[in-house]
């Protein structure tokens, strides 16, 4: 009997060590998305299924940018990365707060995009997300965008994570299109020697409550993040140092809202302004109360 318990203890110890080691390997892959990158954005509509003879596909989009990905937070089971775009001339750069991605290990709480600025809160079982990482992607104003869960894969020299989930239209689309209201994003994040690749196969969907989804087109996205020397992103690092406390307040307020664990709907505009316009123009020394009032004014329910 003593031998049985000794063997059981040894097996549990080995399993626990192996699981902990895998989490650290995953985290190292996630953190390789931090740093200074020359980014090439490539999008092309590949297939059209619309019955409308006047249907116009989106034009191909090919663009480049310099981007700093800041490690904002790291815990045992969580990594937070804030992306900052650097535009303008080298002598007079301007910083634009871009998207944010949070990675949480074995997360069970999700805000899943439904359609038209509505997110449904969903609680998953621990078994459904065992060994998986959730990627939560946020807008420039730290409001929700999309999230999904999957396992990091490390095999044959490849390191990647992939997931398919519903999302709002990206800015390049919602500023020119109104004929669909959901993007089904198939995301693959792959770490490569020179940086990382965001590979996407997306579907453009018309969603109406009580009806079947209608796919009107498909799209390919292939964004290449090539690592460059961090010195090229000094302006963004400086900007974050000056503004991080303000955005920490913004994140804290949003986290309080998310902790309510209930469905969420957000207004597109209040008094003619989008939320990011309000937050970007606000004094970085603003009180929590003022920031909270601004954010809550956009919550419909």
Short mmCIF file of C-alpha atoms in Angstrom, two decimals:
data_model
loop_
_atom_site.label_atom_id
_atom_site.label_comp_id
_atom_site.label_asym_id
_atom_site.label_seq_id
_atom_site.Cartn_x
_atom_site.Cartn_y
_atom_site.Cartn_z
CA UNK A 1 0.00 0.00 0.00
CA UNK A 2 2.87 2.37 0.86
CA UNK A 3 4.40 1.66 -2.56
CA UNK A 4 1.04 2.48 -4.24
CA UNK A 5 0.79 5.90 -2.56
CA UNK A 6 4.42 6.65 -3.36
CA UNK A 7 3.82 5.82 -7.03
CA UNK A 8 0.63 7.91 -7.07
CA UNK A 9 2.45 10.89 -5.53
CA UNK A 10 5.28 10.57 -8.04
CA UNK A 11 2.82 10.45 -10.95
CA UNK A 12 0.94 13.52 -9.73
CA UNK A 13 4.20 15.40 -9.24
CA UNK A 14 5.38 14.60 -12.77
CA UNK A 15 2.00 15.64 -14.22
CA UNK A 16 2.00 18.90 -12.28
CA UNK A 17 5.57 19.71 -13.34
CA UNK A 18 4.80 18.91 -16.98
CA UNK A 19 1.68 21.11 -16.96
CA UNK A 20 3.58 23.99 -15.36
CA UNK A 21 6.38 23.63 -17.88
CA UNK A 22 3.90 23.72 -20.79
CA UNK A 23 2.34 26.92 -19.46
CA UNK A 24 5.76 28.58 -19.34
CA UNK A 25 6.51 27.49 -22.92
CA UNK A 26 3.16 28.96 -24.02
CA UNK A 27 3.89 32.22 -22.21
CA UNK A 28 7.26 32.54 -23.89
CA UNK A 29 5.55 32.25 -27.27
CA UNK A 30 2.96 34.87 -26.31
CA UNK A 31 5.62 37.29 -25.08
CA UNK A 32 7.50 36.97 -28.37
CA UNK A 33 4.73 39.17 -29.79
CA UNK A 34 6.16 42.02 -27.67
CA UNK A 35 8.73 44.48 -28.98
CA UNK A 36 9.24 46.70 -32.01
CA UNK A 37 7.91 45.49 -35.36
CA UNK A 38 7.70 46.58 -38.96
CA UNK A 39 4.18 45.44 -39.87
CA UNK A 40 2.75 44.63 -43.29
CA UNK A 41 -1.07 44.40 -43.41
CA UNK A 42 -2.55 42.44 -46.32
CA UNK A 43 -6.28 41.83 -46.90
CA UNK A 44 -8.12 40.60 -49.96
CA UNK A 45 -11.73 39.53 -50.50
CA UNK A 46 -11.46 36.07 -52.04
CA UNK A 47 -14.99 34.75 -52.66
CA UNK A 48 -18.36 36.45 -53.11
CA UNK A 49 -21.68 34.70 -52.52
CA UNK A 50 -24.03 37.66 -52.79
CA UNK A 51 -27.09 37.39 -55.06
CA UNK A 52 -26.94 41.14 -55.62
CA UNK A 53 -25.75 41.81 -59.18
CA UNK A 54 -24.51 45.22 -58.03
CA UNK A 55 -22.43 43.78 -55.20
CA UNK A 56 -19.06 45.47 -54.88
CA UNK A 57 -16.29 43.56 -53.07
CA UNK A 58 -13.94 45.42 -50.78
CA UNK A 59 -10.77 46.66 -52.40
CA UNK A 60 -7.53 44.93 -51.50
CA UNK A 61 -5.80 46.60 -48.60
CA UNK A 62 -2.02 46.59 -48.38
CA UNK A 63 -0.44 48.87 -45.80
CA UNK A 64 2.57 49.12 -43.55
CA UNK A 65 3.30 50.53 -40.12
CA UNK A 66 5.82 50.61 -37.32
CA UNK A 67 4.36 49.19 -34.13
CA UNK A 68 5.48 48.83 -30.53
CA UNK A 69 3.91 45.97 -28.53
CA UNK A 70 4.24 46.74 -24.84
CA UNK A 71 4.15 44.05 -22.16
CA UNK A 72 1.72 45.67 -19.73
CA UNK A 73 1.07 42.87 -17.28
CA UNK A 74 2.35 39.38 -16.58
CA UNK A 75 1.07 36.92 -14.01
CA UNK A 76 1.34 33.15 -13.70
CA UNK A 77 -1.69 32.60 -15.95
CA UNK A 78 -2.06 35.95 -17.70
CA UNK A 79 -0.20 38.16 -20.21
CA UNK A 80 -1.39 41.61 -21.35
CA UNK A 81 0.06 43.27 -24.47
CA UNK A 82 -0.76 46.80 -25.66
CA UNK A 83 -0.06 47.69 -29.31
CA UNK A 84 0.97 51.24 -30.23
CA UNK A 85 1.27 52.55 -33.80
CA UNK A 86 4.04 55.01 -34.69
CA UNK A 87 3.12 57.31 -37.57
CA UNK A 88 4.53 60.50 -39.04
CA UNK A 89 8.16 61.32 -39.66
CA UNK A 90 11.09 59.96 -37.68
CA UNK A 91 11.84 63.46 -36.43
CA UNK A 92 8.23 64.16 -35.46
CA UNK A 93 6.48 60.85 -34.68
CA UNK A 94 2.89 60.58 -33.49
CA UNK A 95 1.70 57.69 -31.33
CA UNK A 96 -1.72 56.07 -31.79
CA UNK A 97 -3.00 53.68 -29.16
CA UNK A 98 -3.97 50.58 -31.12
CA UNK A 99 -5.49 47.22 -30.14
CA UNK A 100 -4.83 45.28 -26.96
CA UNK A 101 -4.65 41.54 -26.43
CA UNK A 102 -5.01 39.75 -23.09
CA UNK A 103 -4.04 36.09 -22.80
CA UNK A 104 -5.57 34.09 -19.92
CA UNK A 105 -4.87 30.44 -19.18
CA UNK A 106 -7.90 28.17 -18.74
CA UNK A 107 -10.30 31.12 -18.69
CA UNK A 108 -13.98 30.23 -18.34
CA UNK A 109 -15.66 33.67 -18.67
CA UNK A 110 -16.30 35.05 -22.16
CA UNK A 111 -17.90 38.10 -23.75
CA UNK A 112 -18.78 36.67 -27.17
CA UNK A 113 -19.72 39.09 -29.91
CA UNK A 114 -23.26 38.61 -31.20
CA UNK A 115 -23.93 41.42 -33.69
CA UNK A 116 -24.42 45.18 -33.90
CA UNK A 117 -22.38 46.19 -30.85
CA UNK A 118 -23.86 43.45 -28.65
CA UNK A 119 -21.86 40.90 -26.65
CA UNK A 120 -23.27 37.87 -24.83
CA UNK A 121 -21.69 36.73 -21.58
CA UNK A 122 -20.98 33.00 -21.62
CA UNK A 123 -19.54 30.79 -18.89
CA UNK A 124 -17.68 27.70 -20.10
CA UNK A 125 -16.86 24.60 -18.10
CA UNK A 126 -13.30 24.03 -16.91
CA UNK A 127 -13.16 20.85 -18.98
CA UNK A 128 -13.94 22.77 -22.17
CA UNK A 129 -10.89 25.04 -21.75
CA UNK A 130 -8.46 22.63 -20.11
CA UNK A 131 -4.92 23.43 -21.23
CA UNK A 132 -6.16 26.30 -23.41
CA UNK A 133 -5.39 30.02 -23.58
CA UNK A 134 -8.08 32.61 -24.21
CA UNK A 135 -7.11 35.58 -26.35
CA UNK A 136 -9.26 38.61 -25.50
CA UNK A 137 -8.95 41.42 -28.04
CA UNK A 138 -10.00 44.97 -27.18
CA UNK A 139 -10.72 48.13 -29.13
CA UNK A 140 -8.48 51.19 -28.95
CA UNK A 141 -10.72 52.50 -26.12
CA UNK A 142 -10.44 49.14 -24.27
CA UNK A 143 -14.06 48.23 -24.98
CA UNK A 144 -14.60 44.59 -26.05
CA UNK A 145 -13.92 43.35 -29.54
CA UNK A 146 -13.66 39.55 -29.74
CA UNK A 147 -12.27 36.58 -27.81
CA UNK A 148 -11.75 32.88 -28.20
CA UNK A 149 -9.97 29.93 -26.65
CA UNK A 150 -7.48 27.43 -28.04
CA UNK A 151 -4.30 25.52 -27.28
CA UNK A 152 -0.82 26.70 -28.14
CA UNK A 153 0.84 24.10 -30.34
CA UNK A 154 4.58 23.46 -30.27
CA UNK A 155 5.43 20.75 -32.78
CA UNK A 156 7.93 20.16 -35.60
CA UNK A 157 9.59 23.50 -34.93
CA UNK A 158 6.30 25.41 -35.18
CA UNK A 159 4.71 27.53 -32.45
CA UNK A 160 1.15 28.65 -33.11
CA UNK A 161 -2.32 29.24 -31.64
CA UNK A 162 -5.56 29.30 -33.59
CA UNK A 163 -9.26 29.89 -33.02
CA UNK A 164 -12.41 30.90 -34.91
CA UNK A 165 -14.78 33.42 -33.32
CA UNK A 166 -17.33 36.12 -34.20
CA UNK A 167 -16.15 39.73 -34.20
CA UNK A 168 -17.31 43.23 -35.13
CA UNK A 169 -16.28 44.61 -38.49
CA UNK A 170 -12.73 45.99 -38.55
CA UNK A 171 -12.31 49.72 -39.04
CA UNK A 172 -11.20 49.28 -42.66
CA UNK A 173 -14.63 47.70 -43.32
CA UNK A 174 -17.16 49.49 -41.11
CA UNK A 175 -16.08 52.87 -42.47
CA UNK A 176 -17.02 51.77 -46.01
CA UNK A 177 -19.48 48.86 -45.65
CA UNK A 178 -22.95 48.51 -44.09
CA UNK A 179 -24.19 45.40 -45.88
CA UNK A 180 -23.04 42.92 -43.21
CA UNK A 181 -22.65 43.04 -39.45
CA UNK A 182 -20.46 40.12 -38.29
CA UNK A 183 -16.96 38.96 -39.18
CA UNK A 184 -16.28 35.30 -38.41
CA UNK A 185 -12.54 35.45 -37.81
CA UNK A 186 -10.35 32.37 -38.13
CA UNK A 187 -7.18 33.57 -36.44
CA UNK A 188 -3.79 31.91 -36.40
CA UNK A 189 -0.91 33.48 -34.49
CA UNK A 190 2.38 31.85 -35.43
CA UNK A 191 5.74 32.72 -33.94
CA UNK A 192 8.54 32.66 -36.53
CA UNK A 193 12.26 33.45 -36.41
CA UNK A 194 11.88 37.00 -37.71
CA UNK A 195 8.81 37.86 -35.60
CA UNK A 196 5.26 36.56 -35.92
CA UNK A 197 2.43 36.17 -38.43
CA UNK A 198 -1.27 36.88 -37.97
CA UNK A 199 -2.95 34.64 -40.53
CA UNK A 200 -6.71 35.08 -41.03
CA UNK A 201 -9.47 33.40 -43.02
CA UNK A 202 -12.59 35.49 -42.46
CA UNK A 203 -16.25 35.25 -43.41
CA UNK A 204 -18.50 38.30 -43.86
CA UNK A 205 -21.88 37.52 -42.35
CA UNK A 206 -25.35 39.09 -42.22
CA UNK A 207 -26.89 38.14 -38.87
CA UNK A 208 -30.51 38.75 -37.92
CA UNK A 209 -32.03 37.39 -34.70
CA UNK A 210 -34.17 34.33 -35.36
CA UNK A 211 -32.76 33.73 -38.85
CA UNK A 212 -29.90 31.66 -40.25
CA UNK A 213 -26.63 33.49 -40.81
CA UNK A 214 -26.01 34.59 -44.40
CA UNK A 215 -22.39 34.50 -45.59
CA UNK A 216 -21.94 37.05 -48.37
CA UNK A 217 -18.16 36.85 -48.85
CA UNK A 218 -14.85 35.48 -47.60
CA UNK A 219 -11.60 37.30 -46.99
CA UNK A 220 -7.93 36.45 -46.56
CA UNK A 221 -5.76 38.39 -44.13
CA UNK A 222 -2.03 37.95 -43.79
CA UNK A 223 -0.25 40.36 -41.47
CA UNK A 224 3.51 39.98 -41.06
CA UNK A 225 5.24 41.38 -37.97
CA UNK A 226 8.99 41.60 -38.61
CA UNK A 227 11.06 42.36 -35.54
CA UNK A 228 13.33 45.42 -35.73
CA UNK A 229 15.60 47.04 -33.16
CA UNK A 230 13.70 48.43 -30.16
CA UNK A 231 15.45 51.77 -30.67
CA UNK A 232 13.13 52.42 -33.62
CA UNK A 233 10.19 52.47 -31.21
CA UNK A 234 11.58 54.73 -28.50
CA UNK A 235 8.87 57.35 -29.14
CA UNK A 236 6.14 54.78 -28.37
CA UNK A 237 7.95 53.55 -25.27
CA UNK A 238 8.19 57.13 -24.00
CA UNK A 239 4.52 57.80 -24.79
CA UNK A 240 3.44 54.71 -22.88
CA UNK A 241 5.54 55.71 -19.88
CA UNK A 242 3.72 59.05 -19.80
CA UNK A 243 0.21 57.67 -20.42
CA UNK A 244 0.14 54.20 -18.84
CA UNK A 245 -1.41 55.35 -15.54
CA UNK A 246 -4.36 56.91 -17.36
CA UNK A 247 -5.00 53.78 -19.39
CA UNK A 248 -4.66 51.65 -16.30
CA UNK A 249 -7.60 53.61 -14.87
CA UNK A 250 -9.56 52.98 -18.08
CA UNK A 251 -8.83 49.23 -17.94
CA UNK A 252 -9.81 49.05 -14.27
CA UNK A 253 -13.18 50.65 -14.99
CA UNK A 254 -13.83 48.28 -17.88
CA UNK A 255 -12.79 45.33 -15.71
CA UNK A 256 -15.44 46.36 -13.17
CA UNK A 257 -18.02 46.35 -15.98
CA UNK A 258 -16.87 42.96 -17.27
CA UNK A 259 -17.01 41.52 -13.74
CA UNK A 260 -20.80 41.97 -13.79
CA UNK A 261 -20.90 38.87 -16.00
CA UNK A 262 -23.92 40.02 -17.98
CA UNK A 263 -24.72 40.76 -21.62
CA UNK A 264 -23.39 44.06 -22.90
CA UNK A 265 -24.56 46.51 -25.55
CA UNK A 266 -22.69 49.70 -26.43
CA UNK A 267 -23.84 52.81 -28.26
CA UNK A 268 -21.87 53.76 -31.36
CA UNK A 269 -21.99 57.47 -30.55
CA UNK A 270 -23.09 59.71 -27.69
CA UNK A 271 -23.69 63.38 -28.52
CA UNK A 272 -22.09 62.76 -31.91
CA UNK A 273 -18.83 61.34 -30.52
CA UNK A 274 -17.42 57.84 -30.39
CA UNK A 275 -16.00 56.65 -27.10
CA UNK A 276 -12.42 56.59 -28.35
CA UNK A 277 -12.72 60.26 -29.34
CA UNK A 278 -13.80 61.09 -25.79
CA UNK A 279 -11.10 59.05 -24.06
CA UNK A 280 -8.30 60.13 -26.41
CA UNK A 281 -9.10 63.81 -25.81
CA UNK A 282 -9.47 63.51 -22.05
CA UNK A 283 -6.75 64.89 -19.75
CA UNK A 284 -4.55 61.99 -18.61
CA UNK A 285 -4.83 63.32 -15.04
CA UNK A 286 -8.63 62.89 -15.12
CA UNK A 287 -10.23 61.27 -12.09
CA UNK A 288 -11.58 57.73 -12.07
CA UNK A 289 -15.04 59.22 -11.56
CA UNK A 290 -14.86 61.32 -14.73
CA UNK A 291 -13.54 58.42 -16.82
CA UNK A 292 -16.18 56.06 -15.44
CA UNK A 293 -18.97 58.52 -16.22
CA UNK A 294 -17.75 58.81 -19.83
CA UNK A 295 -17.54 55.05 -20.35
CA UNK A 296 -20.86 54.25 -18.68
CA UNK A 297 -22.65 56.79 -20.87
CA UNK A 298 -22.09 54.41 -23.81
CA UNK A 299 -23.60 51.36 -22.10
CA UNK A 300 -27.09 50.69 -23.47
CA UNK A 301 -27.99 48.01 -20.94
#
